[in-house]
Amino acid sequence: MRSLYDVPAPAKLNLFLHITGRRADGYHLLQTLFRLVDHGDSLRFSPRADGEIRLATPLAGVPPESDLTVRAARLLQAETGCRQGAEIAVDKRLPLGGGLGGGSSDAATVLLALNHLWQLGLPCSRLQQLGLALGADVPVFVGARNAFAEGVGEALQPV
């Protein structure tokens, strides 16, 4: 099995944002226009036969079990019964908490790349559903298109 290198995880801009309500679980209902930009993080993936998910580049102050990339990989394993593992390295260019979607984009890139690397064959729509469990911005990054979004950000219309 081959490795995947320099897989892009783009940033996003919200060209506008209207808060239209709030759900009982605390998530805001919104309308926004997501614009993906060609600047972002870059990830590398190497397969592991032992089923382990290892983060080669942990973020200071973020335990691996809380890191969105690790959580995305483990979610994909759990949802598919996949016994393969991976080592993930993130070249972090986007600031944490900067509103550019860096963590969400990294998580989406993990779902897409490992779906390919592990030859799982899940459709984009299923990866978007899984991504929503990780964060409201993840589905737009899985779809890899500029989009008008409603709901908590999961109801997407390509633009």
JSON list of C-alpha atoms in Angstrom, two decimals:
[
{"chain": "A", "resi": 1, "resn": "MET", "atom": "CA", "xyz": [0.00, 0.00, 0.00]},
{"chain": "A", "resi": 2, "resn": "ARG", "atom": "CA", "xyz": [1.35, 3.40, -0.89]},
{"chain": "A", "resi": 3, "resn": "SER", "atom": "CA", "xyz": [1.56, 6.60, 1.14]},
{"chain": "A", "resi": 4, "resn": "LEU", "atom": "CA", "xyz": [-0.17, 9.87, 0.31]},
{"chain": "A", "resi": 5, "resn": "TYR", "atom": "CA", "xyz": [1.89, 13.05, 0.51]},
{"chain": "A", "resi": 6, "resn": "ASP", "atom": "CA", "xyz": [1.12, 16.76, 0.51]},
{"chain": "A", "resi": 7, "resn": "VAL", "atom": "CA", "xyz": [-2.65, 16.36, 0.54]},
{"chain": "A", "resi": 8, "resn": "PRO", "atom": "CA", "xyz": [-4.08, 19.89, 0.73]},
{"chain": "A", "resi": 9, "resn": "ALA", "atom": "CA", "xyz": [-6.48, 21.01, 3.46]},
{"chain": "A", "resi": 10, "resn": "PRO", "atom": "CA", "xyz": [-7.71, 24.40, 2.23]},
{"chain": "A", "resi": 11, "resn": "ALA", "atom": "CA", "xyz": [-8.88, 27.30, 4.37]},
{"chain": "A", "resi": 12, "resn": "LYS", "atom": "CA", "xyz": [-12.32, 28.90, 4.05]},
{"chain": "A", "resi": 13, "resn": "LEU", "atom": "CA", "xyz": [-13.76, 32.34, 4.34]},
{"chain": "A", "resi": 14, "resn": "ASN", "atom": "CA", "xyz": [-17.31, 33.17, 5.31]},
{"chain": "A", "resi": 15, "resn": "LEU", "atom": "CA", "xyz": [-18.26, 35.86, 2.78]},
{"chain": "A", "resi": 16, "resn": "PHE", "atom": "CA", "xyz": [-21.27, 36.66, 4.95]},
{"chain": "A", "resi": 17, "resn": "LEU", "atom": "CA", "xyz": [-22.82, 35.14, 8.03]},
{"chain": "A", "resi": 18, "resn": "HIS", "atom": "CA", "xyz": [-26.39, 35.50, 9.26]},
{"chain": "A", "resi": 19, "resn": "ILE", "atom": "CA", "xyz": [-27.39, 33.82, 12.52]},
{"chain": "A", "resi": 20, "resn": "THR", "atom": "CA", "xyz": [-31.03, 32.77, 12.09]},
{"chain": "A", "resi": 21, "resn": "GLY", "atom": "CA", "xyz": [-31.63, 30.94, 15.37]},
{"chain": "A", "resi": 22, "resn": "ARG", "atom": "CA", "xyz": [-30.29, 28.52, 17.92]},
{"chain": "A", "resi": 23, "resn": "ARG", "atom": "CA", "xyz": [-30.95, 24.83, 18.45]},
{"chain": "A", "resi": 24, "resn": "ALA", "atom": "CA", "xyz": [-31.56, 23.23, 21.83]},
{"chain": "A", "resi": 25, "resn": "ASP", "atom": "CA", "xyz": [-28.07, 21.67, 21.71]},
{"chain": "A", "resi": 26, "resn": "GLY", "atom": "CA", "xyz": [-26.46, 25.12, 21.52]},
{"chain": "A", "resi": 27, "resn": "TYR", "atom": "CA", "xyz": [-25.55, 25.09, 17.82]},
{"chain": "A", "resi": 28, "resn": "HIS", "atom": "CA", "xyz": [-26.42, 28.27, 15.96]},
{"chain": "A", "resi": 29, "resn": "LEU", "atom": "CA", "xyz": [-28.61, 28.09, 12.88]},
{"chain": "A", "resi": 30, "resn": "LEU", "atom": "CA", "xyz": [-27.10, 30.13, 10.11]},
{"chain": "A", "resi": 31, "resn": "GLN", "atom": "CA", "xyz": [-26.90, 31.20, 6.53]},
{"chain": "A", "resi": 32, "resn": "THR", "atom": "CA", "xyz": [-23.44, 31.72, 5.09]},
{"chain": "A", "resi": 33, "resn": "LEU", "atom": "CA", "xyz": [-21.45, 31.59, 1.92]},
{"chain": "A", "resi": 34, "resn": "PHE", "atom": "CA", "xyz": [-18.31, 29.47, 2.25]},
{"chain": "A", "resi": 35, "resn": "ARG", "atom": "CA", "xyz": [-15.46, 30.37, -0.09]},
{"chain": "A", "resi": 36, "resn": "LEU", "atom": "CA", "xyz": [-12.56, 27.89, -0.14]},
{"chain": "A", "resi": 37, "resn": "VAL", "atom": "CA", "xyz": [-9.12, 29.40, -0.65]},
{"chain": "A", "resi": 38, "resn": "ASP", "atom": "CA", "xyz": [-5.93, 27.83, -1.96]},
{"chain": "A", "resi": 39, "resn": "HIS", "atom": "CA", "xyz": [-3.99, 28.43, 1.24]},
{"chain": "A", "resi": 40, "resn": "GLY", "atom": "CA", "xyz": [-4.10, 25.98, 4.10]},
{"chain": "A", "resi": 41, "resn": "ASP", "atom": "CA", "xyz": [-2.52, 23.06, 5.87]},
{"chain": "A", "resi": 42, "resn": "SER", "atom": "CA", "xyz": [-0.95, 20.05, 4.17]},
{"chain": "A", "resi": 43, "resn": "LEU", "atom": "CA", "xyz": [-1.19, 16.46, 5.38]},
{"chain": "A", "resi": 44, "resn": "ARG", "atom": "CA", "xyz": [0.81, 13.29, 4.77]},
{"chain": "A", "resi": 45, "resn": "PHE", "atom": "CA", "xyz": [-0.48, 9.76, 5.33]},
{"chain": "A", "resi": 46, "resn": "SER", "atom": "CA", "xyz": [1.42, 6.50, 5.69]},
{"chain": "A", "resi": 47, "resn": "PRO", "atom": "CA", "xyz": [-0.43, 3.20, 6.12]},
{"chain": "A", "resi": 48, "resn": "ARG", "atom": "CA", "xyz": [0.04, 1.08, 9.23]},
{"chain": "A", "resi": 49, "resn": "ALA", "atom": "CA", "xyz": [-0.78, -2.62, 9.26]},
{"chain": "A", "resi": 50, "resn": "ASP", "atom": "CA", "xyz": [-1.31, -2.69, 13.05]},
{"chain": "A", "resi": 51, "resn": "GLY", "atom": "CA", "xyz": [-4.53, -0.65, 12.98]},
{"chain": "A", "resi": 52, "resn": "GLU", "atom": "CA", "xyz": [-3.06, 2.16, 15.06]},
{"chain": "A", "resi": 53, "resn": "ILE", "atom": "CA", "xyz": [-3.74, 5.82, 14.32]},
{"chain": "A", "resi": 54, "resn": "ARG", "atom": "CA", "xyz": [-0.66, 7.87, 15.14]},
{"chain": "A", "resi": 55, "resn": "LEU", "atom": "CA", "xyz": [-0.21, 11.60, 14.85]},
{"chain": "A", "resi": 56, "resn": "ALA", "atom": "CA", "xyz": [3.38, 12.30, 13.85]},
{"chain": "A", "resi": 57, "resn": "THR", "atom": "CA", "xyz": [3.04, 16.04, 14.48]},
{"chain": "A", "resi": 58, "resn": "PRO", "atom": "CA", "xyz": [1.02, 16.62, 17.66]},
{"chain": "A", "resi": 59, "resn": "LEU", "atom": "CA", "xyz": [-0.09, 20.16, 18.45]},
{"chain": "A", "resi": 60, "resn": "ALA", "atom": "CA", "xyz": [1.20, 21.66, 21.70]},
{"chain": "A", "resi": 61, "resn": "GLY", "atom": "CA", "xyz": [-1.52, 21.53, 24.33]},
{"chain": "A", "resi": 62, "resn": "VAL", "atom": "CA", "xyz": [-3.84, 19.28, 22.28]},
{"chain": "A", "resi": 63, "resn": "PRO", "atom": "CA", "xyz": [-3.92, 15.65, 23.45]},
{"chain": "A", "resi": 64, "resn": "PRO", "atom": "CA", "xyz": [-3.91, 13.25, 20.46]},
{"chain": "A", "resi": 65, "resn": "GLU", "atom": "CA", "xyz": [-7.31, 11.81, 21.43]},
{"chain": "A", "resi": 66, "resn": "SER", "atom": "CA", "xyz": [-8.79, 15.34, 21.17]},
{"chain": "A", "resi": 67, "resn": "ASP", "atom": "CA", "xyz": [-7.11, 16.19, 17.86]},
{"chain": "A", "resi": 68, "resn": "LEU", "atom": "CA", "xyz": [-9.67, 16.36, 15.02]},
{"chain": "A", "resi": 69, "resn": "THR", "atom": "CA", "xyz": [-7.40, 14.46, 12.63]},
{"chain": "A", "resi": 70, "resn": "VAL", "atom": "CA", "xyz": [-7.11, 11.51, 15.01]},
{"chain": "A", "resi": 71, "resn": "ARG", "atom": "CA", "xyz": [-10.82, 11.65, 15.84]},
{"chain": "A", "resi": 72, "resn": "ALA", "atom": "CA", "xyz": [-11.69, 11.65, 12.11]},
{"chain": "A", "resi": 73, "resn": "ALA", "atom": "CA", "xyz": [-9.48, 8.63, 11.42]},
{"chain": "A", "resi": 74, "resn": "ARG", "atom": "CA", "xyz": [-10.88, 6.68, 14.35]},
{"chain": "A", "resi": 75, "resn": "LEU", "atom": "CA", "xyz": [-14.45, 7.57, 13.40]},
{"chain": "A", "resi": 76, "resn": "LEU", "atom": "CA", "xyz": [-13.84, 6.26, 9.89]},
{"chain": "A", "resi": 77, "resn": "GLN", "atom": "CA", "xyz": [-12.37, 3.05, 11.28]},
{"chain": "A", "resi": 78, "resn": "ALA", "atom": "CA", "xyz": [-15.31, 2.57, 13.66]},
{"chain": "A", "resi": 79, "resn": "GLU", "atom": "CA", "xyz": [-17.97, 3.30, 11.04]},
{"chain": "A", "resi": 80, "resn": "THR", "atom": "CA", "xyz": [-16.49, 0.94, 8.45]},
{"chain": "A", "resi": 81, "resn": "GLY", "atom": "CA", "xyz": [-14.93, -1.78, 10.60]},
{"chain": "A", "resi": 82, "resn": "CYS", "atom": "CA", "xyz": [-11.60, -1.02, 8.91]},
{"chain": "A", "resi": 83, "resn": "ARG", "atom": "CA", "xyz": [-8.63, -2.66, 10.64]},
{"chain": "A", "resi": 84, "resn": "GLN", "atom": "CA", "xyz": [-6.00, -0.65, 8.83]},
{"chain": "A", "resi": 85, "resn": "GLY", "atom": "CA", "xyz": [-4.16, 2.17, 10.53]},
{"chain": "A", "resi": 86, "resn": "ALA", "atom": "CA", "xyz": [-2.28, 5.27, 9.51]},
{"chain": "A", "resi": 87, "resn": "GLU", "atom": "CA", "xyz": [0.38, 7.69, 10.57]},
{"chain": "A", "resi": 88, "resn": "ILE", "atom": "CA", "xyz": [-0.73, 11.27, 9.96]},
{"chain": "A", "resi": 89, "resn": "ALA", "atom": "CA", "xyz": [1.55, 14.28, 9.75]},
{"chain": "A", "resi": 90, "resn": "VAL", "atom": "CA", "xyz": [0.12, 17.79, 9.53]},
{"chain": "A", "resi": 91, "resn": "ASP", "atom": "CA", "xyz": [2.08, 20.75, 8.21]},
{"chain": "A", "resi": 92, "resn": "LYS", "atom": "CA", "xyz": [0.07, 23.36, 10.11]},
{"chain": "A", "resi": 93, "resn": "ARG", "atom": "CA", "xyz": [-0.10, 26.74, 8.37]},
{"chain": "A", "resi": 94, "resn": "LEU", "atom": "CA", "xyz": [-3.49, 27.96, 9.59]},
{"chain": "A", "resi": 95, "resn": "PRO", "atom": "CA", "xyz": [-3.78, 29.40, 13.10]},
{"chain": "A", "resi": 96, "resn": "LEU", "atom": "CA", "xyz": [-5.79, 27.54, 15.72]},
{"chain": "A", "resi": 97, "resn": "GLY", "atom": "CA", "xyz": [-9.10, 29.29, 16.36]},
{"chain": "A", "resi": 98, "resn": "GLY", "atom": "CA", "xyz": [-8.55, 31.73, 13.51]},
{"chain": "A", "resi": 99, "resn": "GLY", "atom": "CA", "xyz": [-11.99, 31.17, 11.95]},
{"chain": "A", "resi": 100, "resn": "LEU", "atom": "CA", "xyz": [-10.47, 29.79, 8.74]},
{"chain": "A", "resi": 101, "resn": "GLY", "atom": "CA", "xyz": [-11.62, 26.22, 9.36]},
{"chain": "A", "resi": 102, "resn": "GLY", "atom": "CA", "xyz": [-8.16, 24.69, 9.75]},
{"chain": "A", "resi": 103, "resn": "GLY", "atom": "CA", "xyz": [-9.13, 21.88, 12.11]},
{"chain": "A", "resi": 104, "resn": "SER", "atom": "CA", "xyz": [-12.32, 21.13, 10.20]},
{"chain": "A", "resi": 105, "resn": "SER", "atom": "CA", "xyz": [-10.46, 21.11, 6.91]},
{"chain": "A", "resi": 106, "resn": "ASP", "atom": "CA", "xyz": [-7.81, 18.81, 8.35]},
{"chain": "A", "resi": 107, "resn": "ALA", "atom": "CA", "xyz": [-10.54, 16.42, 9.59]},
{"chain": "A", "resi": 108, "resn": "ALA", "atom": "CA", "xyz": [-12.24, 16.43, 6.16]},
{"chain": "A", "resi": 109, "resn": "THR", "atom": "CA", "xyz": [-8.90, 15.77, 4.46]},
{"chain": "A", "resi": 110, "resn": "VAL", "atom": "CA", "xyz": [-8.35, 12.79, 6.76]},
{"chain": "A", "resi": 111, "resn": "LEU", "atom": "CA", "xyz": [-11.78, 11.35, 5.86]},
{"chain": "A", "resi": 112, "resn": "LEU", "atom": "CA", "xyz": [-11.18, 11.81, 2.13]},
{"chain": "A", "resi": 113, "resn": "ALA", "atom": "CA", "xyz": [-7.57, 10.59, 2.12]},
{"chain": "A", "resi": 114, "resn": "LEU", "atom": "CA", "xyz": [-8.10, 7.54, 4.31]},
{"chain": "A", "resi": 115, "resn": "ASN", "atom": "CA", "xyz": [-11.23, 6.60, 2.37]},
{"chain": "A", "resi": 116, "resn": "HIS", "atom": "CA", "xyz": [-8.92, 6.48, -0.66]},
{"chain": "A", "resi": 117, "resn": "LEU", "atom": "CA", "xyz": [-5.85, 4.98, 1.06]},
{"chain": "A", "resi": 118, "resn": "TRP", "atom": "CA", "xyz": [-7.87, 2.24, 2.76]},
{"chain": "A", "resi": 119, "resn": "GLN", "atom": "CA", "xyz": [-9.97, 1.68, -0.40]},
{"chain": "A", "resi": 120, "resn": "LEU", "atom": "CA", "xyz": [-13.25, 1.97, 1.51]},
{"chain": "A", "resi": 121, "resn": "GLY", "atom": "CA", "xyz": [-15.28, 3.42, -1.37]},
{"chain": "A", "resi": 122, "resn": "LEU", "atom": "CA", "xyz": [-17.60, 5.56, 0.76]},
{"chain": "A", "resi": 123, "resn": "PRO", "atom": "CA", "xyz": [-19.45, 8.22, -1.25]},
{"chain": "A", "resi": 124, "resn": "CYS", "atom": "CA", "xyz": [-18.93, 11.89, -0.54]},
{"chain": "A", "resi": 125, "resn": "SER", "atom": "CA", "xyz": [-22.41, 12.16, 1.00]},
{"chain": "A", "resi": 126, "resn": "ARG", "atom": "CA", "xyz": [-21.55, 9.53, 3.64]},
{"chain": "A", "resi": 127, "resn": "LEU", "atom": "CA", "xyz": [-18.22, 11.21, 4.42]},
{"chain": "A", "resi": 128, "resn": "GLN", "atom": "CA", "xyz": [-20.10, 14.50, 4.87]},
{"chain": "A", "resi": 129, "resn": "GLN", "atom": "CA", "xyz": [-22.48, 12.81, 7.34]},
{"chain": "A", "resi": 130, "resn": "LEU", "atom": "CA", "xyz": [-19.53, 11.43, 9.30]},
{"chain": "A", "resi": 131, "resn": "GLY", "atom": "CA", "xyz": [-17.82, 14.81, 9.17]},
{"chain": "A", "resi": 132, "resn": "LEU", "atom": "CA", "xyz": [-20.82, 16.56, 10.70]},
{"chain": "A", "resi": 133, "resn": "ALA", "atom": "CA", "xyz": [-20.28, 14.47, 13.84]},
{"chain": "A", "resi": 134, "resn": "LEU", "atom": "CA", "xyz": [-16.83, 16.10, 14.10]},
{"chain": "A", "resi": 135, "resn": "GLY", "atom": "CA", "xyz": [-17.88, 19.69, 13.44]},
{"chain": "A", "resi": 136, "resn": "ALA", "atom": "CA", "xyz": [-20.35, 21.84, 11.53]},
{"chain": "A", "resi": 137, "resn": "ASP", "atom": "CA", "xyz": [-17.73, 23.06, 9.01]},
{"chain": "A", "resi": 138, "resn": "VAL", "atom": "CA", "xyz": [-16.38, 19.62, 8.09]},
{"chain": "A", "resi": 139, "resn": "PRO", "atom": "CA", "xyz": [-19.03, 18.77, 5.43]},
{"chain": "A", "resi": 140, "resn": "VAL", "atom": "CA", "xyz": [-18.18, 21.80, 3.25]},
{"chain": "A", "resi": 141, "resn": "PHE", "atom": "CA", "xyz": [-14.53, 20.75, 3.19]},
{"chain": "A", "resi": 142, "resn": "VAL", "atom": "CA", "xyz": [-15.46, 17.16, 2.30]},
{"chain": "A", "resi": 143, "resn": "GLY", "atom": "CA", "xyz": [-17.48, 18.51, -0.63]},
{"chain": "A", "resi": 144, "resn": "ALA", "atom": "CA", "xyz": [-14.49, 20.66, -1.65]},
{"chain": "A", "resi": 145, "resn": "ARG", "atom": "CA", "xyz": [-16.68, 23.35, -3.25]},
{"chain": "A", "resi": 146, "resn": "ASN", "atom": "CA", "xyz": [-17.72, 26.87, -2.52]},
{"chain": "A", "resi": 147, "resn": "ALA", "atom": "CA", "xyz": [-21.21, 26.61, -1.10]},
{"chain": "A", "resi": 148, "resn": "PHE", "atom": "CA", "xyz": [-24.18, 28.44, 0.36]},
{"chain": "A", "resi": 149, "resn": "ALA", "atom": "CA", "xyz": [-24.88, 26.84, 3.73]},
{"chain": "A", "resi": 150, "resn": "GLU", "atom": "CA", "xyz": [-27.84, 26.73, 6.06]},
{"chain": "A", "resi": 151, "resn": "GLY", "atom": "CA", "xyz": [-28.76, 24.78, 9.19]},
{"chain": "A", "resi": 152, "resn": "VAL", "atom": "CA", "xyz": [-25.62, 24.50, 11.31]},
{"chain": "A", "resi": 153, "resn": "GLY", "atom": "CA", "xyz": [-23.62, 24.56, 8.09]},
{"chain": "A", "resi": 154, "resn": "GLU", "atom": "CA", "xyz": [-24.51, 21.09, 6.83]},
{"chain": "A", "resi": 155, "resn": "ALA", "atom": "CA", "xyz": [-27.25, 21.98, 4.31]},
{"chain": "A", "resi": 156, "resn": "LEU", "atom": "CA", "xyz": [-25.04, 22.86, 1.35]},
{"chain": "A", "resi": 157, "resn": "GLN", "atom": "CA", "xyz": [-25.78, 24.18, -2.12]},
{"chain": "A", "resi": 158, "resn": "PRO", "atom": "CA", "xyz": [-22.75, 24.43, -4.46]},
{"chain": "A", "resi": 159, "resn": "VAL", "atom": "CA", "xyz": [-22.00, 27.92, -5.72]}
]
